[in-house]
Coordinates of C-alpha atoms and ligand atoms in Angstrom, one line a residue:
X1 CA 0.0 -0.1 0.0
X2 CA 1.3 3.6 -0.7
X3 CA 2.6 5.1 2.5
X4 CA 0.1 7.2 4.4
X5 CA 2.6 9.6 5.2
X6 CA 3.0 10.6 1.3
X7 CA -0.7 11.5 1.2
X8 CA -0.1 14.6 3.0
X9 CA 1.7 16.3 0.0
X10 CA 5.0 17.7 0.1
X11 CA 5.6 20.6 2.1
X12 CA 6.8 24.0 0.4
X13 CA 10.6 24.1 -0.6
X14 CA 9.6 27.5 -2.1
X15 CA 7.0 29.7 -0.7
X16 CA 6.0 31.5 -3.8
X17 CA 7.6 31.7 -7.4
X18 CA 7.0 34.6 -9.6
X19 CA 7.3 33.6 -13.3
X20 CA 10.0 35.5 -14.5
X21 CA 13.0 36.6 -14.3
X22 CA 13.6 33.3 -12.2
X23 CA 14.3 34.3 -8.7
X24 CA 16.5 32.6 -6.1
X25 CA 13.9 30.6 -4.2
X26 CA 14.7 29.8 -0.7
X27 CA 15.6 26.2 -0.4
X28 CA 14.8 26.2 3.3
X29 CA 11.5 25.5 5.1
X30 CA 11.0 21.9 4.0
X31 CA 8.3 20.2 6.3
X32 CA 8.4 16.9 4.3
X33 CA 6.6 13.7 4.6
X34 CA 8.4 10.4 4.2
X35 CA 9.6 9.8 0.8
X36 CA 7.6 6.9 -1.0
X37 CA 9.5 3.7 -1.5
X38 CA 10.0 1.4 -4.3
X39 CA 7.1 -0.9 -3.1
X40 CA 4.7 2.4 -3.1
X41 CA 5.6 3.1 -6.5
X42 CA 5.1 -0.7 -7.4
X43 CA 1.5 -0.6 -5.8
X44 CA 0.6 2.6 -7.5
X45 CA 1.6 1.1 -10.7
X46 CA -0.5 -1.9 -10.1
X47 CA -3.4 0.3 -9.8
X48 CA -2.6 2.6 -12.5
X49 CA -5.7 3.3 -14.6
X50 CA -3.6 4.5 -17.4
X51 CA -1.0 1.9 -17.5
X52 CA -2.4 0.6 -20.8
X53 CA -1.0 3.4 -22.7
X54 CA 2.3 2.4 -22.3
X55 CA 2.3 -0.3 -24.8
X56 CA 1.2 2.5 -27.3
X57 CA 5.1 3.9 -27.5
X58 CA 8.4 2.4 -28.3
X59 CA 11.4 3.6 -25.8
X60 CA 14.9 2.3 -25.6
X61 CA 15.4 -0.2 -22.8
X62 CA 16.7 1.0 -19.4
X63 CA 16.4 4.8 -20.5
X64 CA 13.9 6.9 -18.3
X65 CA 12.6 9.5 -20.3
X66 CA 11.9 12.7 -18.5
X67 CA 11.9 14.9 -21.5
X68 CA 8.4 14.3 -23.2
X69 CA 7.8 17.9 -22.5
X70 CA 10.3 18.7 -24.9
X71 CA 10.0 16.0 -27.4
X72 CA 7.3 13.4 -27.0
X73 CA 8.3 9.6 -27.4
X74 CA 7.8 7.6 -30.5
X75 CA 4.4 6.1 -30.9
X76 CA 4.6 2.8 -32.0
X77 CA 2.1 3.1 -34.7
X78 CA 4.1 5.8 -36.3
X79 CA 7.0 4.1 -38.3
X80 CA 4.2 2.1 -39.8
X81 CA 2.0 4.8 -41.0
X82 CA 5.0 6.5 -42.2
X83 CA 6.3 3.9 -44.1
X84 CA 2.7 3.2 -45.6
X85 CA 2.5 6.9 -46.3
X86 CA 5.8 6.9 -48.3
X87 CA 5.8 3.5 -49.9
X88 CA 2.1 3.0 -50.8
X89 CA 0.4 6.6 -50.7
X90 CA 3.3 8.5 -52.2
X91 CA 5.5 5.7 -53.9
X92 CA 2.2 4.2 -55.5
X93 CA -0.5 6.7 -55.5
X94 CA 1.7 9.4 -56.4
X95 CA -0.2 12.7 -57.0
X96 CA -3.4 11.0 -56.7
X97 CA -3.2 10.4 -53.1
X98 CA -3.8 14.1 -52.5
X99 CA -7.2 13.2 -53.3
X100 CA -7.3 9.1 -52.7
X101 CA -5.4 9.4 -49.3
X102 CA -7.3 12.8 -48.5
X103 CA -4.1 14.4 -47.6
X104 CA -5.8 18.0 -48.0
X105 CA -8.1 16.9 -45.2
X106 CA -5.2 16.3 -42.5
X107 CA -5.0 20.0 -41.1
X108 CA -8.5 20.0 -40.2
X109 CA -8.7 16.4 -39.2
X110 CA -5.5 16.5 -36.9
X111 CA -7.0 19.9 -35.7
X112 CA -10.3 18.2 -34.5
X113 CA -8.2 15.7 -32.6
X114 CA -6.5 18.5 -30.8
X115 CA -9.7 20.6 -30.2
X116 CA -11.1 17.6 -28.0
X117 CA -7.9 17.7 -25.9
X118 CA -7.9 21.7 -25.2
X119 CA -11.6 22.5 -24.7
X120 CA -12.5 23.8 -28.1
X121 CA -14.8 22.8 -31.1
X122 CA -13.4 20.8 -33.8
X123 CA -14.1 23.6 -36.3
X124 CA -12.1 26.0 -34.2
X125 CA -8.8 24.2 -34.5
X126 CA -6.3 23.7 -37.7
X127 CA -2.9 22.0 -37.7
X128 CA -0.1 23.6 -39.8
X129 CA 3.4 25.2 -39.7
X130 CA 5.1 26.1 -36.7
X131 CA 4.1 27.5 -33.4
X132 CA 6.1 30.6 -34.1
X133 CA 4.5 31.1 -37.3
X134 CA 1.2 30.4 -36.2
X135 CA 1.5 32.8 -33.3
X136 CA 2.5 35.5 -35.8
X137 CA -0.5 34.8 -37.8
X138 CA -3.2 34.7 -35.0
X139 CA -1.5 37.9 -33.2
X140 CA -1.7 39.5 -36.5
X141 CA -5.5 38.3 -36.9
X142 CA -6.3 39.4 -33.4
X143 CA -4.9 42.8 -33.5
X144 CA -6.8 43.4 -36.9
X145 CA -9.9 43.0 -34.8
X146 CA -8.9 45.9 -32.7
X147 CA -7.8 48.4 -35.2
X148 CA -7.8 51.5 -32.9
X149 CA -5.5 50.0 -30.3
X150 CA -1.9 50.0 -30.6
X151 CA -0.4 47.6 -27.6
X152 CA 0.2 43.8 -27.3
X153 CA 0.8 42.9 -23.8
X154 CA 3.0 39.7 -22.8
X155 CA 5.3 38.8 -20.0
X156 CA 9.1 39.1 -19.7
X157 CA 10.7 35.6 -19.6
X158 CA 7.9 34.3 -21.8
X159 CA 9.4 31.7 -24.3
X160 CA 11.7 33.6 -26.4
X161 CA 10.0 32.9 -29.6
X162 CA 6.7 34.3 -28.3
X163 CA 8.7 37.5 -27.5
X164 CA 10.7 37.5 -30.6
X165 CA 7.5 37.0 -33.0
X166 CA 5.8 39.9 -31.3
X167 CA 8.5 42.0 -31.6
X168 CA 8.7 41.4 -35.3
X169 CA 5.1 41.7 -35.5
X170 CA 5.0 45.0 -33.5
X171 CA 7.7 46.3 -36.1
X172 CA 6.0 45.4 -39.2
X173 CA 2.7 47.0 -37.7
X174 CA 4.1 49.9 -35.6
X175 CA 2.7 48.6 -32.2
X176 CA 4.1 48.5 -28.9
X177 CA 5.0 45.3 -27.2
X178 CA 4.6 46.0 -23.4
X179 CA 5.9 43.2 -21.0
X180 CA 5.0 42.9 -17.4
X181 CA 5.2 40.6 -14.6
X182 CA 2.1 38.0 -15.3
X183 CA 1.1 39.0 -11.6
X184 CA 1.1 42.9 -12.7
X185 CA -1.0 42.3 -15.9
X186 CA -4.5 42.4 -14.8
X187 CA -3.8 45.6 -13.1
X188 CA -2.1 47.2 -16.1
X189 CA -4.4 46.5 -19.1
X190 CA -5.7 49.8 -20.6
X191 CA -7.8 50.3 -23.5
X192 CA -4.9 50.8 -25.5
X193 CA -4.1 47.1 -25.3
X194 CA -5.5 44.9 -28.3
X195 CA -4.1 41.7 -27.4
X196 CA -2.8 39.9 -24.5
X197 CA -0.3 37.0 -25.4
X198 CA 0.7 34.6 -22.6
X199 CA 1.8 31.1 -22.2
X200 CA -0.4 28.6 -20.0
X201 CA 2.3 26.9 -18.4
X202 CA 5.8 28.5 -18.2
X203 CA 8.5 26.5 -20.2
X204 CA 11.1 26.9 -17.1
X205 CA 9.3 27.0 -13.9
X206 CA 6.1 25.2 -14.8
X207 CA 4.2 27.8 -13.1
X208 CA 0.5 27.6 -14.4
X209 CA -1.2 31.0 -15.2
X210 CA -5.0 31.4 -14.4
X211 CA -6.3 31.4 -18.1
X212 CA -9.9 32.2 -17.1
X213 CA -9.2 35.1 -14.8
X214 CA -6.3 36.7 -17.1
X215 CA -8.6 36.2 -20.2
X216 CA -11.6 38.0 -18.4
X217 CA -9.3 40.8 -17.2
X218 CA -8.2 41.3 -20.9
X219 CA -11.7 41.2 -22.2
X220 CA -13.0 43.4 -19.4
X221 CA -10.8 46.1 -21.2
X222 CA -11.8 45.3 -24.5
X223 CA -8.6 43.3 -25.6
X224 CA -8.2 39.9 -26.9
X225 CA -6.4 37.0 -25.2
X226 CA -4.3 34.4 -27.0
X227 CA -2.7 31.7 -25.1
X228 CA 0.5 29.5 -26.1
X229 CA -0.5 25.9 -25.0
X230 CA 2.9 24.4 -25.7
X231 CA 3.5 23.1 -22.2
X232 CA -0.1 22.6 -21.1
X233 CA -1.8 20.9 -23.8
X234 CA -1.7 17.1 -23.8
X235 CA -0.4 17.6 -20.0
X236 CA -3.4 18.9 -18.2
X237 CA -6.8 19.3 -18.9
X238 CA -7.3 22.8 -20.8
X239 CA -10.7 24.4 -21.3
X240 CA -10.1 27.2 -24.0
X241 CA -13.9 27.7 -24.3
X242 CA -14.6 27.2 -20.9
X243 CA -12.2 30.1 -19.9
X244 CA -13.6 32.1 -23.2
X245 CA -10.2 32.1 -24.9
X246 CA -10.0 34.1 -28.1
X247 CA -7.0 32.4 -29.8
X248 CA -4.4 29.8 -29.1
X249 CA -1.3 28.0 -30.5
X250 CA 0.9 25.1 -29.5
X251 CA 3.4 22.6 -30.5
X252 CA 2.8 19.0 -31.8
X253 CA 6.0 17.6 -30.9
X254 CA 6.0 17.8 -27.1
X255 CA 3.1 16.1 -25.4
X256 CA 1.1 15.5 -28.5
X257 CA 4.2 13.1 -29.6
X258 CA 4.1 14.2 -33.1
X259 CA 7.7 13.7 -33.6
X260 CA 10.7 16.3 -34.1
X261 CA 9.5 19.4 -36.0
X262 CA 6.0 18.3 -36.0
X263 CA 3.3 20.9 -37.0
X264 CA 1.9 23.1 -34.4
X265 CA -1.9 24.1 -34.3
X266 CA -3.9 27.3 -34.0
X267 CA -7.2 27.7 -32.2
X268 CA -9.7 30.5 -33.2
X269 CA -12.8 30.9 -31.1
X270 CA -15.8 30.6 -33.6
X271 CA -17.1 34.0 -32.8
X272 CA -13.9 35.6 -34.4
X273 CA -14.1 33.5 -37.7
X274 CA -16.0 35.8 -40.1
X275 CA -14.0 38.7 -39.4
X276 CA -10.5 37.4 -38.8
X277 CA -7.7 38.1 -41.3
X278 CA -4.1 36.9 -41.0
X279 CA -1.1 38.1 -42.8
X280 CA 0.1 35.1 -44.6
X281 CA -2.6 34.8 -47.4
X282 CA -1.4 32.0 -49.1
X283 CA -3.4 29.7 -51.8
X284 CA -4.1 27.0 -49.3
X285 CA -5.9 29.7 -47.2
X286 CA -8.1 30.7 -50.1
X287 CA -11.5 29.9 -50.6
X288 CA -11.0 28.1 -53.9
X289 CA -7.4 27.3 -54.4
X290 CA -7.9 25.3 -57.3
X291 CA -9.6 28.1 -59.1
X292 CA -6.2 29.8 -59.6
X293 CA -7.5 33.3 -59.4
X294 CA -5.3 36.5 -59.1
X295 CA -6.9 37.8 -56.1
X296 CA -7.2 36.4 -52.4
X297 CA -10.4 35.6 -51.0
X298 CA -10.2 34.0 -47.5
X299 CA -11.8 30.5 -47.1
X300 CA -14.5 30.0 -44.4
X301 CA -13.4 29.6 -40.6
X302 CA -9.9 28.5 -39.7
X303 CA -9.2 27.1 -42.8
X304 CA -8.2 30.7 -43.7
X305 CA -5.5 30.4 -41.2
X306 CA -3.6 27.9 -43.5
X307 CA -1.0 29.5 -45.9
X308 CA 1.0 26.6 -47.8
X309 CA 0.7 22.7 -48.8
X310 CA 0.2 21.1 -45.8
X311 CA 3.3 19.0 -44.6
X312 CA 1.7 15.7 -45.0
X313 CA 4.4 13.4 -43.6
X314 CA 4.7 15.5 -40.3
X315 CA 0.9 15.7 -40.1
X316 CA 0.3 12.1 -40.4
X317 CA 3.0 11.3 -37.5
X318 CA 1.2 14.3 -35.5
X319 CA -2.2 12.2 -36.0
X320 CA -0.4 9.0 -34.7
X321 CA 1.0 11.0 -31.7
X322 CA -2.6 12.1 -30.9
X323 CA -4.0 8.8 -31.2
X324 CA -2.0 7.7 -28.1
X325 CA -4.7 9.8 -26.3
X326 CA -7.5 7.7 -27.3
X327 CA -9.6 6.6 -24.3
X328 CA -7.6 8.7 -21.9
X329 CA -9.0 10.7 -19.2
X330 CA -7.0 14.2 -19.0
X331 CA -8.4 14.1 -15.5
X332 CA -6.7 10.9 -14.5
X333 CA -3.8 11.9 -16.7
X334 CA -3.4 15.0 -14.6
X335 CA -3.6 13.3 -11.3
X336 CA -0.7 10.9 -12.2
X337 CA 1.6 13.8 -13.6
X338 CA 1.1 15.5 -10.3
X339 CA 1.8 12.3 -8.1
X340 CA 4.9 11.7 -10.3
X341 CA 6.0 15.3 -10.0
X342 CA 5.4 15.2 -6.1
X343 CA 7.5 11.7 -6.1
X344 CA 10.4 13.2 -8.3
X345 CA 10.3 16.2 -6.0
X346 CA 10.8 14.2 -3.0
X347 CA 13.3 12.0 -4.5
X348 CA 15.5 15.0 -5.8
X349 CA 15.5 16.4 -2.3
X350 CA 16.7 13.0 -0.9
X351 CA 19.4 12.6 -3.4
X352 CA 20.6 16.1 -3.5
X353 CA 20.0 17.5 0.0
X354 CA 20.7 21.6 -0.3
X355 CA 22.6 21.2 -3.6
X356 CA 19.7 22.8 -5.7
X357 CA 17.1 25.2 -5.4
X358 CA 13.5 24.3 -6.8
X359 CA 12.3 26.4 -9.6
X360 CA 8.7 24.9 -9.9
X361 CA 5.9 25.7 -7.5
X362 CA 5.6 23.0 -4.7
X363 CA 2.0 23.5 -5.0
X364 CA 1.2 20.9 -7.4
X365 CA -2.1 22.6 -8.8
X366 CA 0.0 25.7 -9.7
X367 CA 2.4 23.3 -11.4
X368 CA 2.6 21.9 -15.0
X369 CA 3.9 18.4 -15.8
X370 CA 7.6 19.2 -14.8
X371 CA 10.0 19.7 -12.1
X372 CA 12.8 22.4 -12.7
X373 CA 15.6 22.4 -10.4
X374 CA 18.3 25.1 -10.0
X375 CA 21.9 24.0 -9.6
X376 CA 25.1 26.1 -10.6
X377 CA 26.2 23.0 -12.8
X378 CA 22.8 22.2 -14.0
X379 CA 24.1 21.6 -17.6
X380 CA 27.1 18.9 -16.5
X381 CA 24.3 17.7 -13.9
X382 CA 21.8 16.9 -16.7
X383 CA 24.7 15.4 -19.1
X384 CA 25.7 13.0 -16.5
X385 CA 22.2 12.0 -15.8
X386 CA 21.6 11.1 -19.2
X387 CA 24.9 9.1 -19.3
X388 CA 23.1 7.3 -16.6
X389 CA 19.9 6.7 -18.4
X390 CA 17.7 9.5 -17.3
X391 CA 16.8 12.0 -19.9
X392 CA 16.2 15.6 -18.9
X393 CA 16.9 18.8 -20.6
X394 CA 18.7 22.0 -19.5
X395 CA 17.6 25.6 -19.8
X396 CA 20.0 28.2 -19.5
X397 CA 21.2 29.6 -17.2
X398 CA 20.9 26.9 -14.6
X399 CA 17.6 25.2 -14.8
X400 CA 17.7 21.4 -15.1
X401 CA 14.3 20.3 -16.2
X402 CA 12.3 17.0 -15.7
X403 CA 9.2 16.4 -17.6
X404 CA 6.4 13.7 -16.6
X405 CA 4.7 12.1 -19.4
X406 CA 1.9 9.6 -17.7
X407 CA 1.2 8.0 -20.8
X408 CA 4.5 6.0 -20.9
X409 CA 6.1 6.7 -17.6
X410 CA 5.4 4.4 -14.4
X411 CA 6.0 5.3 -10.9
X412 CA 8.6 2.9 -10.7
X413 CA 10.1 4.7 -13.7
X414 CA 10.2 7.8 -11.4
X415 CA 11.7 6.0 -8.6
X416 CA 14.5 4.7 -10.5
X417 CA 15.2 7.9 -12.1
X418 CA 15.6 9.4 -8.3
X419 CA 17.9 6.7 -7.6
X420 CA 20.2 7.4 -10.4
X421 CA 20.3 11.0 -9.8
X422 CA 21.3 10.3 -6.0
X423 CA 24.0 8.0 -7.6
X424 CA 25.4 11.0 -10.0
X425 CA 25.0 13.4 -7.1
X426 CA 26.9 11.1 -4.5
X427 CA 29.5 10.2 -6.8
X428 CA 29.7 13.6 -8.0
X429 CA 29.8 12.1 -11.7
X430 CA 28.8 15.7 -13.2
X431 CA 32.4 17.0 -12.2
X432 CA 33.9 15.1 -15.3
X433 CA 35.2 17.6 -17.8
X434 CA 33.3 16.0 -20.7
X435 CA 30.0 16.8 -19.1
X436 CA 30.8 20.5 -19.5
X437 CA 31.2 20.6 -23.3
X438 CA 28.0 22.4 -24.3
X439 CA 26.2 21.1 -27.3
X440 CA 23.9 23.0 -29.7
X441 CA 20.7 21.7 -28.2
X442 CA 20.6 21.6 -24.3
Ligands
PLP1 C1 6.0 28.0 -25.2 C2 6.6 27.7 -26.3 N1 6.2 28.0 -27.5 C3 6.7 28.1 -28.5 C4 7.9 27.1 -28.7 C5 8.3 26.7 -30.1 O1 7.9 27.2 -31.2 P1 8.5 26.3 -32.5 O2 7.8 25.1 -32.6 O3 7.8 27.3 -33.4 O4 9.7 26.3 -32.4 C6 8.2 26.5 -27.6 C7 9.2 25.4 -27.8 O5 10.0 25.0 -26.9 C8 7.5 26.7 -26.5 O6 8.2 26.0 -25.4

């Protein structure tokens, strides 16, 4: 049976954690409970209602993969689907497959699967392009709906591409990008603000922002709200329509398991469909692409958010990634992720003592599906751990990040990750000079 002590939830290592810039949280004050044992973990695994999804993935033996928040694992069905697509649909069907294999339907079909996981209607979501490109399109669409307003608001320390894209858009349209700490935003919204752009779960800390409250605050001042779901969709229940969100974007290669460079997606609430325009007015977003007219007429609905030819291989892989969620309750998934995160936090504390600072909220309800630890040698630590078969990642300047993906991670896996972390720390393996060599992708 799971130890009773664990039921009391871990006490706070950090009292509060503003999103950005990352503060140095106080690592004292832990009033912890007993750390769960391997027997506890096995008992949880034995009664895990999501255990069946592990068989939907192919993972290397002995690797504990704590980086599905960055690149999801390979679904077992993906290689076969891609091989069939390449050999039969492309190799044999050639160009006829645009019709016969319904390649043109992929953006909407994949979008409908995503809609189901983010609290949107099927006709509000479409898959295409990268998150960066999609953000540009939707942010431009949003500000065009508020032509008398000149400000886009976001937070410092947001994922860099979000800020860079907004900087580029503001330069192109002569708008102002105003960045304020998330906790200051509600009080700083004025009637100059056209659009609020925020990331639902912070990529470094894992802190969850209150989508409903911030959306309502923006809309109360006449602004629109656009959410980046890259670290929340597929990790926790997201309810865009329940929060009355206007627009959203997100990645296909993280929790959705779509593979490296998988297409992203765009969500636009139905109420904006008729009026919204977007700047990358390519032929696939045209009302009649095969009429080959000279002048642009937007397609209906979210189809107008498309630009060029669908990336068929990437979309097919993303579709397989999304199928791994079939029959999965997002609530159950969330509960498992929370317990795994709490478990890892306790194990990290035991493995590292005071040698790290926690960069994620201790309150699991305020945290996405990741635990971030700050350590002055975080990069080397992550590399040494990878060599020991525990894959996490590193975000400069000092954050070691570990993601929890309940579809293919057991409690015993998390326990084993903690055991290996302890070995790496006890033996100070991270001090080996080879682990200090920075590679291009961290
Ligand atoms: C919050 C967030 N937005 C966007 C991206 C990436 O966007 P793109 O797929 O365009 O590289 C990431 C990647 O990690 C991210 O964390």
